[in-house]
Coordinates of C-alpha atoms in Angstrom, one line a residue:
M44 CA -40.3 1.8 -45.8
V45 CA -38.6 3.1 -42.6
Y46 CA -34.9 2.5 -42.0
T47 CA -33.4 2.7 -38.5
F48 CA -29.7 3.0 -37.8
R49 CA -28.1 1.9 -34.6
L50 CA -24.5 2.1 -33.4
S51 CA -22.4 -0.4 -31.5
V52 CA -18.7 -0.1 -30.4
D53 CA -16.2 -2.9 -30.4
T54 CA -13.6 -2.9 -27.6
L55 CA -11.3 -5.2 -25.7
N56 CA -12.0 -6.5 -22.3
Q57 CA -9.3 -7.1 -19.7
N58 CA -8.8 -10.7 -21.0
G59 CA -8.0 -9.4 -24.5
S60 CA -11.3 -10.6 -26.0
T61 CA -13.4 -8.4 -28.3
I62 CA -16.8 -7.4 -26.9
R63 CA -19.5 -5.4 -28.6
I64 CA -21.2 -2.6 -26.6
P65 CA -24.6 -1.7 -28.2
I66 CA -25.9 1.9 -28.0
K67 CA -29.6 1.4 -27.4
Q68 CA -31.1 4.6 -28.9
P69 CA -31.2 4.7 -32.7
F70 CA -29.1 7.6 -34.1
L71 CA -31.1 8.0 -37.4
T72 CA -34.4 7.0 -38.9
I73 CA -35.2 7.4 -42.6
N74 CA -38.7 7.3 -43.9
D75 CA -38.5 6.1 -47.5
T76 CA -42.2 6.2 -48.2
N77 CA -41.9 9.0 -50.8
H78 CA -38.9 7.4 -52.5
M79 CA -36.5 10.3 -52.3
Y80 CA -34.3 8.9 -55.1
K81 CA -35.4 7.8 -58.5
D82 CA -33.3 4.6 -58.9
N83 CA -35.1 2.0 -56.9
S84 CA -32.6 -0.8 -57.5
S85 CA -31.2 -2.7 -54.5
K86 CA -27.7 -1.6 -55.3
S87 CA -28.6 2.1 -55.4
R88 CA -30.7 1.7 -52.2
S89 CA -27.6 0.3 -50.4
L90 CA -25.4 3.1 -51.6
W91 CA -27.9 5.7 -50.5
L92 CA -28.1 4.2 -47.0
L93 CA -24.3 4.0 -46.7
F94 CA -24.0 7.7 -47.9
V95 CA -26.5 8.9 -45.3
G96 CA -24.8 6.9 -42.6
A97 CA -21.4 8.3 -43.6
L98 CA -22.8 11.9 -43.5
F99 CA -24.0 11.3 -40.0
L100 CA -20.8 9.8 -38.7
S101 CA -18.7 12.5 -40.3
S102 CA -20.7 15.1 -38.3
C103 CA -20.2 13.2 -35.0
K104 CA -17.1 13.1 -32.9
V105 CA -16.8 9.5 -31.6
S106 CA -14.5 9.2 -28.5
D107 CA -12.1 6.4 -27.8
P108 CA -14.3 3.3 -27.7
T109 CA -12.6 2.1 -24.4
N110 CA -14.0 5.3 -22.8
V111 CA -17.7 4.9 -23.7
E112 CA -19.6 6.7 -21.1
T113 CA -22.4 4.9 -19.3
D114 CA -24.1 5.5 -16.0
D115 CA -24.6 1.9 -15.4
P116 CA -21.6 0.1 -13.9
I117 CA -23.1 -3.3 -14.6
E118 CA -22.7 -2.6 -18.3
L119 CA -19.0 -2.5 -17.7
N120 CA -18.9 -5.2 -15.1
A121 CA -21.7 -7.7 -14.5
D122 CA -20.2 -8.6 -11.1
W123 CA -20.9 -5.1 -9.8
T124 CA -23.0 -4.9 -6.6
T125 CA -23.4 -2.1 -4.0
E126 CA -22.0 -4.3 -1.3
S127 CA -18.9 -5.4 -3.1
H128 CA -18.0 -2.6 -5.5
S129 CA -19.5 0.8 -4.4
N130 CA -18.4 3.3 -1.8
E131 CA -21.8 3.2 -0.1
V132 CA -20.8 0.6 2.5
D133 CA -18.3 0.5 5.3
P134 CA -15.0 -1.4 4.9
D135 CA -15.5 -5.1 5.5
Y136 CA -12.5 -5.9 7.6
D137 CA -13.7 -9.5 8.3
L138 CA -13.8 -10.3 4.6
I139 CA -10.7 -8.5 3.4
F140 CA -8.5 -8.9 6.5
P141 CA -9.3 -12.3 7.9
Q142 CA -7.0 -13.6 10.6
E143 CA -7.6 -17.3 10.5
R144 CA -7.4 -18.1 6.8
V145 CA -5.3 -17.3 3.7
N146 CA -7.3 -15.5 1.0
T147 CA -6.7 -15.7 -2.8
L148 CA -6.2 -12.7 -5.1
E149 CA -6.0 -13.0 -8.9
I150 CA -4.7 -10.1 -11.1
S151 CA -4.4 -10.0 -14.8
M152 CA -2.8 -7.6 -17.2
T153 CA -1.9 -7.7 -20.9
A154 CA 1.6 -8.3 -22.2
A155 CA 1.6 -4.7 -23.4
D156 CA 0.9 -3.6 -19.8
W157 CA 3.8 -5.6 -18.5
A158 CA 6.0 -4.1 -21.2
A159 CA 4.8 -0.6 -20.2
I160 CA 5.8 -1.4 -16.5
Q161 CA 9.2 -2.4 -17.6
A162 CA 9.7 0.6 -19.8
D163 CA 8.6 2.9 -17.0
M164 CA 11.0 1.3 -14.5
V165 CA 13.9 1.8 -17.0
A166 CA 12.8 5.4 -17.4
K167 CA 12.9 5.8 -13.6
S168 CA 16.4 4.4 -13.5
Y169 CA 15.6 1.1 -11.9
G170 CA 17.2 -0.6 -14.9
S171 CA 15.9 -3.6 -16.9
F172 CA 14.1 -6.4 -15.2
G173 CA 16.4 -9.1 -14.1
V174 CA 19.6 -7.1 -14.7
S175 CA 21.7 -6.3 -11.7
G176 CA 24.0 -3.4 -11.2
G177 CA 23.4 0.3 -11.9
G178 CA 20.0 1.9 -11.5
V179 CA 18.5 3.3 -8.3
G180 CA 19.7 2.8 -4.8
G181 CA 19.8 -0.6 -3.2
P182 CA 19.5 -1.9 0.3
G183 CA 21.1 -0.1 3.0
G184 CA 23.3 2.9 2.4
G185 CA 24.4 5.3 5.0
G186 CA 21.1 6.1 6.6
G187 CA 18.8 9.1 6.1
V188 CA 16.5 9.7 3.2
D189 CA 16.2 7.3 0.2
D190 CA 15.6 9.4 -2.9
F191 CA 13.9 7.1 -5.4
G192 CA 12.1 9.8 -7.4
D193 CA 8.6 9.5 -8.7
D194 CA 6.5 6.4 -8.0
P195 CA 6.1 3.9 -10.8
E196 CA 3.1 4.5 -13.1
Y197 CA -0.3 2.8 -12.8
I198 CA -1.6 0.4 -15.4
E199 CA -5.1 -1.1 -15.7
T200 CA -5.8 -4.6 -14.5
T201 CA -8.6 -6.9 -13.6
V202 CA -8.7 -8.2 -10.0
K203 CA -10.6 -11.3 -9.0
Y204 CA -11.5 -12.1 -5.4
N205 CA -14.3 -13.9 -3.6
G206 CA -15.9 -15.0 -6.8
K207 CA -16.1 -11.5 -8.2
A208 CA -14.2 -9.4 -10.6
W209 CA -13.1 -5.7 -10.4
T210 CA -12.3 -4.1 -13.8
H211 CA -10.0 -1.2 -14.7
V212 CA -8.2 -1.4 -11.4
G213 CA -5.0 0.6 -11.0
F214 CA -1.9 -1.4 -10.4
R215 CA 1.6 -0.1 -9.7
L216 CA 4.8 -1.3 -8.2
K217 CA 5.8 0.2 -4.9
G218 CA 8.8 0.4 -2.5
N219 CA 12.3 1.7 -2.4
S220 CA 15.3 -0.5 -1.8
S221 CA 13.1 -3.6 -1.7
L222 CA 11.6 -2.9 -5.1
S223 CA 15.0 -2.1 -6.5
S224 CA 16.5 -5.4 -5.2
I225 CA 13.7 -7.6 -6.3
W226 CA 13.5 -5.9 -9.7
K227 CA 17.2 -6.4 -10.4
A228 CA 17.0 -10.0 -9.4
G229 CA 14.3 -10.7 -11.9
I230 CA 11.8 -12.0 -9.4
Y231 CA 8.1 -11.6 -10.2
K232 CA 7.0 -11.5 -6.5
L233 CA 7.1 -7.7 -6.6
P234 CA 5.7 -5.3 -4.1
F235 CA 2.6 -3.5 -5.5
R236 CA -0.4 -1.4 -4.7
L237 CA -4.0 -1.6 -6.0
H238 CA -6.1 1.5 -6.6
F239 CA -9.7 0.6 -7.4
D240 CA -10.9 4.0 -8.7
K241 CA -7.7 5.2 -10.3
F242 CA -9.2 5.2 -13.7
E243 CA -12.6 6.5 -12.8
D244 CA -12.2 9.5 -15.2
D245 CA -11.9 7.1 -18.1
Y246 CA -14.8 5.0 -16.9
P247 CA -17.3 7.3 -15.1
A248 CA -19.7 4.4 -14.3
L249 CA -17.0 3.0 -12.1
K250 CA -16.6 6.2 -10.1
N251 CA -15.7 5.5 -6.5
Q252 CA -15.2 1.8 -7.2
R253 CA -14.2 -0.1 -4.0
M254 CA -13.4 -3.6 -3.0
Y255 CA -15.7 -4.2 -0.2
G256 CA -15.3 -0.7 1.1
F257 CA -11.5 -0.3 0.4
K258 CA -10.2 2.1 -2.3
E259 CA -6.5 1.1 -2.0
L260 CA -4.6 -1.9 -0.8
S261 CA -0.9 -2.5 -0.4
M262 CA 0.7 -5.8 -1.0
S263 CA 4.0 -6.7 0.7
P264 CA 6.0 -9.7 -0.7
G265 CA 8.1 -10.3 2.4
F266 CA 11.3 -9.1 1.0
S267 CA 14.2 -9.8 3.3
D268 CA 12.0 -11.9 5.6
N269 CA 12.3 -15.6 5.1
S270 CA 9.6 -16.1 7.7
L271 CA 7.1 -14.0 5.8
L272 CA 5.6 -13.1 9.2
R273 CA 7.2 -9.8 10.2
E274 CA 4.9 -7.4 8.3
K275 CA 1.8 -9.0 9.9
V276 CA 2.9 -9.9 13.4
V277 CA 4.6 -6.6 14.1
A278 CA 1.6 -4.5 13.1
D279 CA -0.5 -6.7 15.4
I280 CA 1.9 -6.2 18.3
F281 CA 1.8 -2.4 17.9
R282 CA -2.0 -2.4 18.0
S283 CA -2.0 -4.7 21.0
A284 CA 0.3 -2.2 22.8
G285 CA -2.1 0.7 22.1
V286 CA -0.2 2.1 19.0
Q287 CA -2.4 2.4 16.0
A288 CA -1.1 0.5 12.9
A289 CA -2.4 -0.8 9.7
R290 CA -4.4 -4.1 9.6
T291 CA -2.9 -7.0 7.7
A292 CA -3.8 -10.4 6.3
F293 CA -2.1 -13.2 4.3
Y294 CA -3.0 -13.7 0.6
K295 CA -2.0 -16.2 -2.1
V296 CA -1.4 -14.0 -5.2
Y297 CA -1.7 -15.1 -8.8
I298 CA -0.7 -12.7 -11.5
D299 CA -1.1 -13.0 -15.3
F300 CA 1.6 -10.8 -16.8
G301 CA 0.1 -11.4 -20.2
T302 CA 1.3 -15.0 -20.7
G303 CA -0.9 -16.9 -18.3
S304 CA -1.5 -16.9 -14.6
K305 CA 1.5 -17.5 -12.4
Y306 CA 1.5 -18.2 -8.6
C307 CA 3.5 -15.4 -7.0
G308 CA 3.5 -16.8 -3.5
V309 CA 2.2 -15.6 -0.2
Y310 CA 1.9 -11.8 0.3
T311 CA 0.8 -9.7 3.3
M312 CA -2.0 -7.4 2.4
V313 CA -1.6 -4.1 4.3
E314 CA -4.3 -1.5 4.9
V315 CA -3.4 1.9 3.4
I316 CA -3.1 4.5 6.1
D317 CA -4.8 7.4 4.3
D318 CA -7.6 5.2 2.8
T319 CA -9.4 3.5 5.7
M320 CA -6.9 3.1 8.6
V321 CA -7.0 6.6 10.1
E322 CA -10.8 6.9 10.1
D323 CA -11.2 3.4 11.5
Q324 CA -8.7 3.7 14.3
F325 CA -8.9 7.4 15.2
G326 CA -12.6 7.8 14.6
E327 CA -12.2 10.5 11.9
D328 CA -9.8 11.6 9.2
D329 CA -10.3 15.3 8.9
G330 CA -6.8 16.3 9.9
N331 CA -3.8 16.3 7.6
I332 CA -2.1 12.9 6.9
Y333 CA 1.6 13.0 6.0
K334 CA 4.1 10.4 4.9
P335 CA 7.4 12.2 5.7
E336 CA 10.9 11.5 4.7
S337 CA 12.4 13.9 7.2
Y338 CA 14.9 13.9 10.1
L339 CA 12.5 16.5 11.7
K340 CA 15.4 18.9 12.3
T341 CA 14.0 21.6 9.9
F342 CA 10.8 21.9 7.8
T343 CA 11.1 21.3 4.1
Q344 CA 7.8 21.0 2.4
L345 CA 9.1 18.4 -0.2
E346 CA 9.9 16.1 2.7
F347 CA 6.2 16.0 3.8
D348 CA 4.1 14.1 1.3
K349 CA 0.5 15.2 2.0
K350 CA -1.9 12.3 1.6
N351 CA -5.1 14.3 2.0
N352 CA -6.3 17.9 2.0
E353 CA -3.9 18.4 -1.0
D354 CA -5.7 21.5 -2.2
E355 CA -5.1 23.3 1.1
A356 CA -1.4 24.4 1.2
D357 CA -1.5 24.3 5.0
Y358 CA 1.5 22.7 6.7
N359 CA 1.3 24.8 9.9
D360 CA 0.8 21.7 12.0
V361 CA 4.1 20.0 11.1
K362 CA 5.9 23.4 11.0
S363 CA 4.8 24.1 14.6
F364 CA 5.8 20.6 15.7
I365 CA 9.3 20.9 14.2
T366 CA 9.8 24.4 15.6
A367 CA 8.7 23.3 19.1
L368 CA 10.9 20.2 19.0
N369 CA 14.1 22.0 18.0
S370 CA 13.6 25.1 20.1
T371 CA 16.6 26.2 22.2
I372 CA 14.3 26.6 25.2
R373 CA 14.7 22.9 25.7
T374 CA 18.0 23.5 27.5
T375 CA 16.9 26.6 29.5
D376 CA 13.3 25.8 30.4
A377 CA 12.5 22.1 30.0
A378 CA 9.0 22.4 31.4
Q379 CA 8.0 25.1 28.9
W380 CA 9.7 23.1 26.1
R381 CA 7.5 20.0 27.0
T382 CA 4.4 22.2 27.1
N383 CA 5.1 23.7 23.7
L384 CA 5.9 20.3 22.2
E385 CA 2.8 18.6 23.6
S386 CA 0.6 21.4 22.1
T387 CA 1.6 20.2 18.7
F388 CA 2.5 16.5 19.0
D389 CA 1.2 13.5 21.1
V390 CA 4.4 12.8 22.9
D391 CA 2.9 10.1 25.2
H392 CA 1.7 8.2 22.2
F393 CA 5.1 8.4 20.6
L394 CA 6.7 7.1 23.8
K395 CA 4.5 4.0 23.6
Y396 CA 5.6 3.5 20.0
L397 CA 9.3 4.0 21.0
A398 CA 9.0 1.4 23.7
V399 CA 7.6 -1.2 21.4
N400 CA 10.0 -0.4 18.5
N401 CA 13.1 -0.4 20.6
T402 CA 12.1 -3.6 22.3
I403 CA 11.4 -5.6 19.2
S404 CA 14.2 -3.9 17.4
S405 CA 14.0 -2.6 13.8
W406 CA 16.7 -0.7 11.8
D407 CA 14.6 0.5 8.8
V408 CA 12.8 3.2 10.8
Y409 CA 13.3 6.8 12.1
G410 CA 16.7 6.7 14.0
S411 CA 18.4 4.8 11.1
K412 CA 16.3 5.9 8.1
A413 CA 14.2 9.1 7.8
H414 CA 11.1 7.2 6.5
N415 CA 8.6 4.5 7.3
Y416 CA 6.3 6.6 9.4
Y417 CA 3.1 8.6 9.0
L418 CA 1.9 11.6 10.9
Y419 CA -1.8 12.3 11.4
N420 CA -2.9 15.6 12.8
S421 CA -5.8 14.5 15.1
P422 CA -8.1 17.5 15.8
T423 CA -8.2 16.4 19.4
D424 CA -4.8 14.9 20.1
H425 CA -2.4 16.8 17.8
L426 CA 0.1 15.0 15.5
K427 CA 0.1 11.2 16.0
W428 CA 2.9 8.9 15.0
I429 CA 1.9 5.9 12.9
P430 CA 4.5 3.1 12.2
W431 CA 4.8 1.7 8.7
D432 CA 6.6 -1.1 6.8
H433 CA 7.8 -3.8 9.2
N434 CA 9.6 -6.4 7.1
M435 CA 12.9 -5.3 8.7
A436 CA 11.7 -5.6 12.3
F437 CA 12.8 -8.2 14.7
T438 CA 16.4 -7.7 13.7
L439 CA 19.5 -6.8 15.8
T440 CA 22.0 -6.0 13.0
T441 CA 22.0 -6.1 9.2
S442 CA 24.5 -7.6 6.9
S443 CA 26.6 -5.5 4.6
T444 CA 26.1 -8.1 1.9
V445 CA 23.0 -9.1 0.0
T446 CA 22.4 -12.8 -0.7
G447 CA 19.6 -15.0 -1.8
P448 CA 17.3 -14.6 -4.8
G449 CA 15.5 -11.5 -3.5
G450 CA 18.4 -9.9 -1.6
N451 CA 17.9 -11.8 1.7
G452 CA 21.0 -11.8 3.9
P453 CA 21.9 -14.3 6.6
G454 CA 19.0 -15.2 8.8
G455 CA 16.5 -13.6 6.4
N456 CA 17.7 -10.1 7.2
A457 CA 18.2 -7.9 4.2
G458 CA 21.6 -6.2 3.6
G459 CA 21.5 -2.8 5.2
G460 CA 25.1 -1.7 4.9
G461 CA 25.9 -2.9 8.4
M462 CA 23.2 -0.6 10.0
T463 CA 22.0 -1.4 13.5
P464 CA 18.6 -0.6 15.2
V465 CA 18.3 2.0 17.9
S466 CA 19.2 0.6 21.3
L467 CA 16.9 0.5 24.3
S468 CA 18.9 3.2 26.0
M469 CA 19.2 5.3 22.9
S470 CA 22.6 6.5 24.2
E471 CA 24.2 6.2 20.8
V472 CA 21.6 8.4 19.1
T473 CA 22.9 11.8 17.9
S474 CA 21.1 15.1 17.4
T475 CA 20.7 14.1 13.7
W476 CA 17.5 12.5 15.1
P477 CA 16.2 15.2 17.4
L478 CA 12.9 13.4 18.2
L479 CA 14.8 10.6 19.8
R480 CA 17.8 12.5 21.2
Y481 CA 15.8 15.2 22.9
V482 CA 13.2 12.8 24.3
A483 CA 15.9 10.6 25.7
D484 CA 17.6 13.7 27.2
D485 CA 14.5 14.8 29.0
P486 CA 14.3 13.0 32.4
I487 CA 10.4 13.2 32.5
Y488 CA 10.0 11.7 29.1
Y489 CA 12.7 9.1 29.6
A490 CA 11.2 7.9 32.8
K491 CA 7.8 7.5 31.1
Y492 CA 9.5 5.7 28.2
K493 CA 11.1 3.2 30.6
E494 CA 7.7 2.6 32.2
Y495 CA 6.2 1.8 28.8
V496 CA 9.1 -0.6 28.0
K497 CA 8.5 -2.4 31.3
S498 CA 4.7 -2.7 30.8
F499 CA 5.1 -3.8 27.2
K500 CA 7.5 -6.6 28.2
E501 CA 5.3 -7.7 31.1
E502 CA 1.9 -7.5 29.4
I503 CA 2.4 -7.9 25.6
F504 CA 5.9 -9.1 24.6
I505 CA 5.7 -12.4 26.6
P506 CA 7.8 -15.1 24.9
G507 CA 5.3 -17.9 25.3
Q508 CA 2.4 -15.9 23.8
I509 CA 4.4 -14.1 21.1
N510 CA 6.1 -17.4 20.0
A511 CA 2.7 -19.2 19.9
T512 CA 1.4 -16.5 17.6
L513 CA 4.5 -16.8 15.4
Q514 CA 4.0 -20.6 15.2
K515 CA 0.2 -20.2 14.5
Y516 CA 0.8 -18.0 11.5
H517 CA 3.7 -20.0 10.3
D518 CA 1.5 -23.1 10.2
L519 CA -1.3 -21.1 8.5
I520 CA 0.8 -20.1 5.5
Q521 CA 3.2 -23.1 5.3
P522 CA 1.1 -25.1 2.7
Y523 CA 1.4 -22.2 0.3
V524 CA 5.1 -21.5 1.0
T525 CA 6.9 -24.9 1.2
G526 CA 4.0 -27.4 1.3
S527 CA 1.4 -28.6 -1.1
E528 CA 1.4 -25.4 -3.2
P529 CA 5.0 -24.1 -2.7
E530 CA 6.5 -20.9 -3.9
Q531 CA 8.6 -21.4 -7.0
T532 CA 12.0 -20.0 -8.3
K533 CA 11.6 -16.6 -9.8
Y534 CA 8.3 -16.2 -7.9
S535 CA 9.7 -16.2 -4.4
N536 CA 12.1 -14.0 -2.3
L537 CA 13.1 -16.9 0.0
T538 CA 16.8 -17.6 0.3
N539 CA 15.8 -21.3 -0.1
A540 CA 13.0 -23.6 1.0
S541 CA 14.6 -24.5 4.4
S542 CA 15.0 -20.9 5.3
F543 CA 11.3 -20.6 5.9
D544 CA 11.5 -22.9 8.9
T545 CA 14.9 -21.7 10.0
E546 CA 13.7 -18.2 10.3
L547 CA 10.8 -19.1 12.5
T548 CA 13.3 -20.4 15.0
N549 CA 15.3 -17.2 14.7
L550 CA 12.3 -15.1 15.4
K551 CA 11.4 -17.2 18.5
N552 CA 15.0 -16.9 19.8
H553 CA 14.9 -13.1 19.1
V554 CA 11.8 -12.7 21.3
I555 CA 13.6 -14.4 24.2
S556 CA 16.8 -12.5 23.8
R557 CA 15.0 -9.1 23.6
N558 CA 13.1 -9.9 26.8
A559 CA 16.5 -10.5 28.5
A560 CA 17.8 -7.3 27.0
V561 CA 14.9 -5.4 28.5
E562 CA 15.6 -6.9 31.9
T563 CA 19.1 -5.7 31.7
F564 CA 18.1 -2.2 30.5
L565 CA 15.6 -1.8 33.4
K566 CA 18.0 -2.7 36.2

């Protein structure tokens, strides 16, 4: 008689159910034709087989059953296809970032994963979920750099979208003051990021997993924005004005924190700059990509978070830029100063950004805070300025108090310690912000900046058109904010239900008032 032994491994899927993964090849075959033992009883035969099997297992090192190696991703996820899950296709912008509909995203984690997130947040000094006071930072402050330490840790989740599932997807919370405020308020509509191949080392078959061509996606919950429109509309406005910015789309988000799926409201999905945005909008992504937290007065390596080319300790591009910007030749030979600066930094592109930003008005950017921008060193055009994080845009001043469930101040504007955006004239800006002060002091650059302000107002920031866009997107998401499927307490950052409509009116009035401000500035 011939006995064949096969192994299988029990493991848990993302829903917590036990699944059995068979190993196809037999690990041992015993030919009992010659009866190697004398006792031919059924009991002895069983003991003999168990003994042989135990000997084999004791000689083999069996790895963690959740890390079973397989070359076939379909064995780990039956939904896997080249078009939806691999990195062999271009990003599908029409599917992931639609402009005329609200997509649905479902995320599930275990209760243990949610507990791990809470423990990690406590360890990183954010405090316990739903407990105000203490912990890291908060909205506002006195400007400059927010030091929130390390990013929260990733946990594994399952993501469902468009009828398909993605398994072992990295999920982590993100943000600075917004995350801190929402966390302390005990609101489950938290800012987060998805990383589809974060755990590829544990699951080699899922190496280079993508979601229709995207490796990472950022989800903004509309903190401090009762309209839920700013993140999307401002990014669209920048691109319309010739300033590259991340693409965005609206999503209904459901999250199972281990106790059942909960509707967490309408989010804005934001394209990740160092994943797909740079290559898509600049045509390549070979140069260094940085996410700085710097005033740009001096170079400090820790203030320049390198998002690619990490193995190459080459920061010469930003070093040269900061050196040229702050050179004392600026006051003795302005023409040479401009030449040196333009050999490292695309000043003209930055002037376009500045014209847009100062017109629409935003306080949570360079000039008030030393963050919320990227720099990309284009091989052909030098360092390019990329705006980021727009939920505080379309604001004139910020409140020194924080109200509402998610820290929304009056009119949907988050408390910012009474900070104000940079004015159109930039006359109040000090040398603390050299890229603003020195550009404004240079007559050539300042004249060009005013030209861009004028053209932006006349060609892009037209009240009738902008306000029609605001109304269109308001109507698009309204059913999922205050309508047939409304956001709920503890799963919304709205001050109250009526604030969603009120803030739309505030935005429209803001567009009109900023157009009037530009007319005054240009006289």
